[in-house]
């Protein structure tokens, strides 16, 4: 079965640089979620999109922005990177008809800021 | 505030034995869903089992089952016949429906399986 695809899988950036993370949801899934998991921590919700509109917002810094495109893929743009942004970034997707609120996670993008 | 608490940072079980991981949550919502996710060393988040709050019957998926005590706001995961591949971090998570889409995770329990 098709899964959530994230690219790149690993990314190394320097402080103050910009990074773009991409997420391709499972086919037919119309909702995308972004989570940030710091070292030794649980995933923290950043933002979600439903049918290309922002549906919920969590603890996402103002330096970050995201959007969902017409093909339902999503991009998380991160600017003025800080050392504390080093984390594993997960994208998840869901479709209401496939179980209530079940979110299927991608493999994650490991971002390292040096 | 809606919270999820896992009070066991680490647990250990012998292969083929049974282990129970604890989770409690706090909410005033009536419509919510509870999940257990497994995160092996690969860091992939894998859905193990889910429970709808309106269902009284405990969910079961093969060797995995839950003990859902709604009044006590408790949602424990039982792993039977533990296997080496069960070794992972296990996160309890909640979804409260309505306008919010986010999963709220507990801090996780690291499960070791001894051969």
mmCIF file of C-alpha atoms in Angstrom:
data_model
loop_
_atom_site.group_PDB
_atom_site.id
_atom_site.type_symbol
_atom_site.label_atom_id
_atom_site.label_comp_id
_atom_site.label_asym_id
_atom_site.label_seq_id
_atom_site.Cartn_x
_atom_site.Cartn_y
_atom_site.Cartn_z
ATOM 1 C CA UNK A 1 0.000 0.000 0.000
ATOM 2 C CA UNK A 2 1.110 3.530 -0.730
ATOM 3 C CA UNK A 3 2.443 5.491 2.212
ATOM 4 C CA UNK A 4 3.152 9.101 3.033
ATOM 5 C CA UNK A 5 6.283 10.317 1.252
ATOM 6 C CA UNK A 6 8.562 12.963 2.692
ATOM 7 C CA UNK A 7 11.527 14.594 1.078
ATOM 8 C CA UNK A 8 14.281 15.053 1.708
ATOM 9 C CA UNK A 9 14.882 12.407 4.356
ATOM 10 C CA UNK A 10 17.899 14.231 5.736
ATOM 11 C CA UNK A 11 18.796 17.886 5.561
ATOM 12 C CA UNK A 12 21.737 19.794 6.952
ATOM 13 C CA UNK A 13 21.542 23.585 7.067
ATOM 14 C CA UNK A 14 23.439 26.362 8.739
ATOM 15 C CA UNK A 15 22.010 28.921 11.105
ATOM 16 C CA UNK A 16 19.960 31.639 9.409
ATOM 17 C CA UNK A 17 19.478 29.566 6.287
ATOM 18 C CA UNK A 18 16.142 28.491 4.808
ATOM 19 C CA UNK A 19 14.769 24.975 4.435
ATOM 20 C CA UNK A 20 11.802 23.526 2.573
ATOM 21 C CA UNK A 21 10.324 20.180 3.543
ATOM 22 C CA UNK A 22 7.905 18.380 1.256
ATOM 23 C CA UNK A 23 5.123 15.927 2.007
ATOM 24 C CA UNK A 24 3.112 13.789 -0.387
ATOM 25 C CA UNK A 25 0.062 12.269 1.350
ATOM 26 C CA UNK A 26 -1.427 8.872 0.717
ATOM 27 C CA UNK A 27 -3.598 9.009 -2.447
ATOM 28 C CA UNK A 28 -7.156 10.205 -1.663
ATOM 29 C CA UNK A 29 -6.103 11.660 1.671
ATOM 30 C CA UNK A 30 -7.193 15.288 1.838
ATOM 31 C CA UNK A 31 -5.783 16.304 5.227
ATOM 32 C CA UNK A 32 -2.116 16.849 6.004
ATOM 33 C CA UNK A 33 -0.503 17.414 9.399
ATOM 34 C CA UNK A 34 2.997 18.529 10.369
ATOM 35 C CA UNK A 35 4.685 17.528 13.626
ATOM 36 C CA UNK A 36 8.083 18.332 15.110
ATOM 37 C CA UNK A 37 9.882 15.803 17.302
ATOM 38 C CA UNK A 38 12.936 17.063 19.160
ATOM 39 C CA UNK A 39 15.567 14.671 20.542
ATOM 40 C CA UNK A 40 14.069 12.487 23.263
ATOM 41 C CA UNK A 41 10.695 14.218 23.021
ATOM 42 C CA UNK A 42 7.208 13.376 21.867
ATOM 43 C CA UNK A 43 5.915 14.798 18.571
ATOM 44 C CA UNK A 44 4.480 18.287 18.801
ATOM 45 C CA UNK A 45 1.753 19.424 16.420
ATOM 46 C CA UNK A 46 2.700 22.349 14.165
ATOM 47 C CA UNK A 47 -0.050 22.879 11.612
ATOM 48 C CA UNK A 48 -2.649 21.061 9.505
ATOM 49 C CA UNK A 49 -4.448 21.550 6.208
ATOM 50 C CA UNK A 50 -7.767 20.259 4.930
ATOM 51 C CA UNK A 51 -8.664 20.656 1.274
ATOM 52 C CA UNK A 52 -5.838 23.178 0.817
ATOM 53 C CA UNK A 53 -7.004 25.399 3.672
ATOM 54 C CA UNK A 54 -5.286 25.707 7.018
ATOM 55 C CA UNK A 55 -7.459 23.819 9.479
ATOM 56 C CA UNK A 56 -5.549 24.020 12.742
ATOM 57 C CA UNK A 57 -2.422 25.623 14.112
ATOM 58 C CA UNK A 58 -0.213 24.570 16.954
ATOM 59 C CA UNK A 59 3.102 25.762 18.301
ATOM 60 C CA UNK A 60 4.540 26.762 14.943
ATOM 61 C CA UNK A 61 7.076 29.606 15.025
ATOM 62 C CA UNK A 62 6.365 32.690 12.925
ATOM 63 C CA UNK A 63 9.538 31.868 10.978
ATOM 64 C CA UNK A 64 7.781 28.797 9.623
ATOM 65 C CA UNK A 65 5.049 28.746 7.015
ATOM 66 C CA UNK A 66 3.255 25.966 5.228
ATOM 67 C CA UNK A 67 0.728 25.371 2.524
ATOM 68 C CA UNK A 68 -1.133 22.603 0.773
ATOM 69 C CA UNK A 69 -1.280 22.554 -2.990
ATOM 70 C CA UNK A 70 -3.985 21.514 -5.468
ATOM 71 C CA UNK A 71 -2.514 18.000 -5.702
ATOM 72 C CA UNK A 72 -2.733 17.818 -1.868
ATOM 73 C CA UNK A 73 0.994 17.734 -1.316
ATOM 74 C CA UNK A 74 2.250 20.116 1.345
ATOM 75 C CA UNK A 75 5.411 22.095 1.950
ATOM 76 C CA UNK A 76 6.811 23.396 5.214
ATOM 77 C CA UNK A 77 9.043 26.414 4.741
ATOM 78 C CA UNK A 78 11.441 27.276 7.523
ATOM 79 C CA UNK A 79 13.430 30.512 7.501
ATOM 80 C CA UNK A 80 16.126 32.027 9.720
ATOM 81 C CA UNK A 81 16.934 28.576 11.020
ATOM 82 C CA UNK A 82 18.110 28.257 14.600
ATOM 83 C CA UNK A 83 20.033 25.466 16.326
ATOM 84 C CA UNK A 84 16.858 24.603 18.239
ATOM 85 C CA UNK A 85 15.062 23.781 14.993
ATOM 86 C CA UNK A 86 17.125 20.606 14.707
ATOM 87 C CA UNK A 87 14.538 17.870 14.944
ATOM 88 C CA UNK A 88 12.666 15.147 13.133
ATOM 89 C CA UNK A 89 9.771 16.609 11.165
ATOM 90 C CA UNK A 90 6.873 14.314 10.459
ATOM 91 C CA UNK A 91 4.110 14.715 7.964
ATOM 92 C CA UNK A 92 0.935 12.700 8.427
ATOM 93 C CA UNK A 93 -2.195 12.370 6.338
ATOM 94 C CA UNK A 94 -5.743 11.222 6.893
ATOM 95 C CA UNK A 95 -9.039 10.708 5.114
ATOM 96 C CA UNK A 96 -12.297 10.691 7.086
ATOM 97 C CA UNK A 97 -13.602 7.663 5.262
ATOM 98 C CA UNK A 98 -10.711 5.466 6.361
ATOM 99 C CA UNK A 99 -11.225 5.420 10.106
ATOM 100 C CA UNK A 100 -11.965 8.352 12.350
ATOM 101 C CA UNK A 101 -9.020 10.658 12.598
ATOM 102 C CA UNK A 102 -6.428 7.977 11.962
ATOM 103 C CA UNK A 103 -3.260 9.751 10.960
ATOM 104 C CA UNK A 104 -0.691 7.882 8.916
ATOM 105 C CA UNK A 105 2.830 9.159 9.352
ATOM 106 C CA UNK A 106 5.603 9.504 6.827
ATOM 107 C CA UNK A 107 9.181 8.441 7.613
ATOM 108 C CA UNK A 108 10.139 11.951 8.668
ATOM 109 C CA UNK A 109 12.742 14.489 7.590
ATOM 110 C CA UNK A 110 15.697 14.794 9.909
ATOM 111 C CA UNK A 111 16.816 18.420 9.958
ATOM 112 C CA UNK A 112 20.167 19.305 11.430
ATOM 113 C CA UNK A 113 21.045 22.967 11.883
ATOM 114 C CA UNK A 114 24.730 23.702 12.446
ATOM 115 C CA UNK B 1 -5.977 21.780 28.946
ATOM 116 C CA UNK B 2 -6.073 18.407 27.294
ATOM 117 C CA UNK B 3 -3.184 16.233 28.418
ATOM 118 C CA UNK B 4 -1.889 12.719 27.972
ATOM 119 C CA UNK B 5 0.322 11.183 30.643
ATOM 120 C CA UNK B 6 2.554 8.134 30.440
ATOM 121 C CA UNK B 7 4.072 7.502 33.846
ATOM 122 C CA UNK B 8 6.453 4.714 32.808
ATOM 123 C CA UNK B 9 9.514 6.112 31.002
ATOM 124 C CA UNK B 10 10.926 2.602 30.534
ATOM 125 C CA UNK B 11 9.616 -0.942 30.739
ATOM 126 C CA UNK B 12 11.179 -4.345 30.175
ATOM 127 C CA UNK B 13 9.605 -7.688 29.319
ATOM 128 C CA UNK B 14 10.875 -11.176 28.616
ATOM 129 C CA UNK B 15 10.256 -12.582 25.181
ATOM 130 C CA UNK B 16 6.891 -14.444 25.032
ATOM 131 C CA UNK B 17 5.661 -12.729 28.186
ATOM 132 C CA UNK B 18 2.924 -10.096 28.562
ATOM 133 C CA UNK B 19 3.467 -6.446 29.370
ATOM 134 C CA UNK B 20 1.087 -3.577 30.029
ATOM 135 C CA UNK B 21 1.904 0.058 29.266
ATOM 136 C CA UNK B 22 -0.065 2.712 31.139
ATOM 137 C CA UNK B 23 -1.646 5.905 29.840
ATOM 138 C CA UNK B 24 -4.019 8.414 31.385
ATOM 139 C CA UNK B 25 -5.606 11.419 29.770
ATOM 140 C CA UNK B 26 -7.561 14.438 30.821
ATOM 141 C CA UNK B 27 -10.372 15.986 28.830
ATOM 142 C CA UNK B 28 -13.819 17.462 29.223
ATOM 143 C CA UNK B 29 -14.764 16.485 25.681
ATOM 144 C CA UNK B 30 -17.287 13.722 25.081
ATOM 145 C CA UNK B 31 -16.153 12.894 21.544
ATOM 146 C CA UNK B 32 -12.580 11.709 21.319
ATOM 147 C CA UNK B 33 -10.319 8.950 20.075
ATOM 148 C CA UNK B 34 -7.302 7.337 21.635
ATOM 149 C CA UNK B 35 -4.353 5.733 19.908
ATOM 150 C CA UNK B 36 -1.159 3.866 20.597
ATOM 151 C CA UNK B 37 1.740 4.523 18.228
ATOM 152 C CA UNK B 38 4.958 2.541 18.069
ATOM 153 C CA UNK B 39 8.263 4.218 17.185
ATOM 154 C CA UNK B 40 11.076 1.700 16.572
ATOM 155 C CA UNK B 41 14.722 2.747 16.182
ATOM 156 C CA UNK B 42 13.979 3.690 12.567
ATOM 157 C CA UNK B 43 11.882 6.548 14.083
ATOM 158 C CA UNK B 44 8.902 5.673 11.871
ATOM 159 C CA UNK B 45 5.595 6.307 13.679
ATOM 160 C CA UNK B 46 3.409 3.221 13.331
ATOM 161 C CA UNK B 47 -0.231 3.109 14.402
ATOM 162 C CA UNK B 48 -0.729 0.096 16.666
ATOM 163 C CA UNK B 49 -4.325 0.374 17.824
ATOM 164 C CA UNK B 50 -7.166 2.873 18.212
ATOM 165 C CA UNK B 51 -10.174 3.221 20.507
ATOM 166 C CA UNK B 52 -13.268 5.325 20.013
ATOM 167 C CA UNK B 53 -14.457 6.830 23.292
ATOM 168 C CA UNK B 54 -18.098 6.025 22.566
ATOM 169 C CA UNK B 55 -17.360 2.327 22.253
ATOM 170 C CA UNK B 56 -17.416 0.293 25.444
ATOM 171 C CA UNK B 57 -15.710 -2.713 23.920
ATOM 172 C CA UNK B 58 -11.945 -2.702 24.239
ATOM 173 C CA UNK B 59 -10.084 -2.670 20.917
ATOM 174 C CA UNK B 60 -7.916 -5.632 19.937
ATOM 175 C CA UNK B 61 -5.401 -6.063 17.132
ATOM 176 C CA UNK B 62 -3.762 -9.484 17.149
ATOM 177 C CA UNK B 63 -1.350 -9.513 20.142
ATOM 178 C CA UNK B 64 -2.211 -5.939 21.090
ATOM 179 C CA UNK B 65 -5.231 -5.003 23.171
ATOM 180 C CA UNK B 66 -6.308 -2.057 25.251
ATOM 181 C CA UNK B 67 -8.001 -1.660 28.609
ATOM 182 C CA UNK B 68 -10.124 1.455 28.212
ATOM 183 C CA UNK B 69 -11.549 2.751 31.483
ATOM 184 C CA UNK B 70 -13.515 5.847 30.498
ATOM 185 C CA UNK B 71 -14.526 6.952 33.981
ATOM 186 C CA UNK B 72 -10.946 6.695 35.194
ATOM 187 C CA UNK B 73 -9.639 8.248 31.943
ATOM 188 C CA UNK B 74 -7.235 5.378 31.564
ATOM 189 C CA UNK B 75 -6.090 3.722 28.322
ATOM 190 C CA UNK B 76 -3.494 0.999 28.822
ATOM 191 C CA UNK B 77 -1.895 -1.165 26.129
ATOM 192 C CA UNK B 78 -1.334 -4.869 26.679
ATOM 193 C CA UNK B 79 1.164 -6.701 24.497
ATOM 194 C CA UNK B 80 0.849 -10.470 24.676
ATOM 195 C CA UNK B 81 3.488 -12.991 23.619
ATOM 196 C CA UNK B 82 6.091 -10.232 23.352
ATOM 197 C CA UNK B 83 8.513 -10.494 20.472
ATOM 198 C CA UNK B 84 11.941 -8.953 19.940
ATOM 199 C CA UNK B 85 10.446 -6.773 17.213
ATOM 200 C CA UNK B 86 8.131 -5.161 19.759
ATOM 201 C CA UNK B 87 11.069 -3.286 21.263
ATOM 202 C CA UNK B 88 10.371 0.374 20.601
ATOM 203 C CA UNK B 89 9.147 3.643 22.054
ATOM 204 C CA UNK B 90 5.389 3.557 22.525
ATOM 205 C CA UNK B 91 3.364 6.757 22.495
ATOM 206 C CA UNK B 92 -0.183 7.119 23.721
ATOM 207 C CA UNK B 93 -2.083 9.830 21.839
ATOM 208 C CA UNK B 94 -5.489 11.437 21.870
ATOM 209 C CA UNK B 95 -7.613 13.196 19.284
ATOM 210 C CA UNK B 96 -10.550 15.215 20.512
ATOM 211 C CA UNK B 97 -12.468 15.668 17.287
ATOM 212 C CA UNK B 98 -14.412 18.793 16.616
ATOM 213 C CA UNK B 99 -12.546 21.692 15.125
ATOM 214 C CA UNK B 100 -9.115 20.591 16.185
ATOM 215 C CA UNK B 101 -7.168 18.065 14.166
ATOM 216 C CA UNK B 102 -4.094 17.572 16.232
ATOM 217 C CA UNK B 103 -2.904 14.503 18.044
ATOM 218 C CA UNK B 104 -1.721 15.107 21.587
ATOM 219 C CA UNK B 105 1.005 12.692 22.578
ATOM 220 C CA UNK B 106 2.242 11.418 25.893
ATOM 221 C CA UNK B 107 5.946 11.438 26.643
ATOM 222 C CA UNK B 108 6.368 7.819 25.624
ATOM 223 C CA UNK B 109 7.416 4.526 27.196
ATOM 224 C CA UNK B 110 10.573 2.823 25.984
ATOM 225 C CA UNK B 111 9.951 -0.928 25.878
ATOM 226 C CA UNK B 112 12.856 -3.361 25.947
ATOM 227 C CA UNK B 113 12.293 -7.030 25.119
ATOM 228 C CA UNK B 114 14.757 -9.453 26.680
ATOM 229 C CA UNK B 115 15.526 -12.718 24.812
#
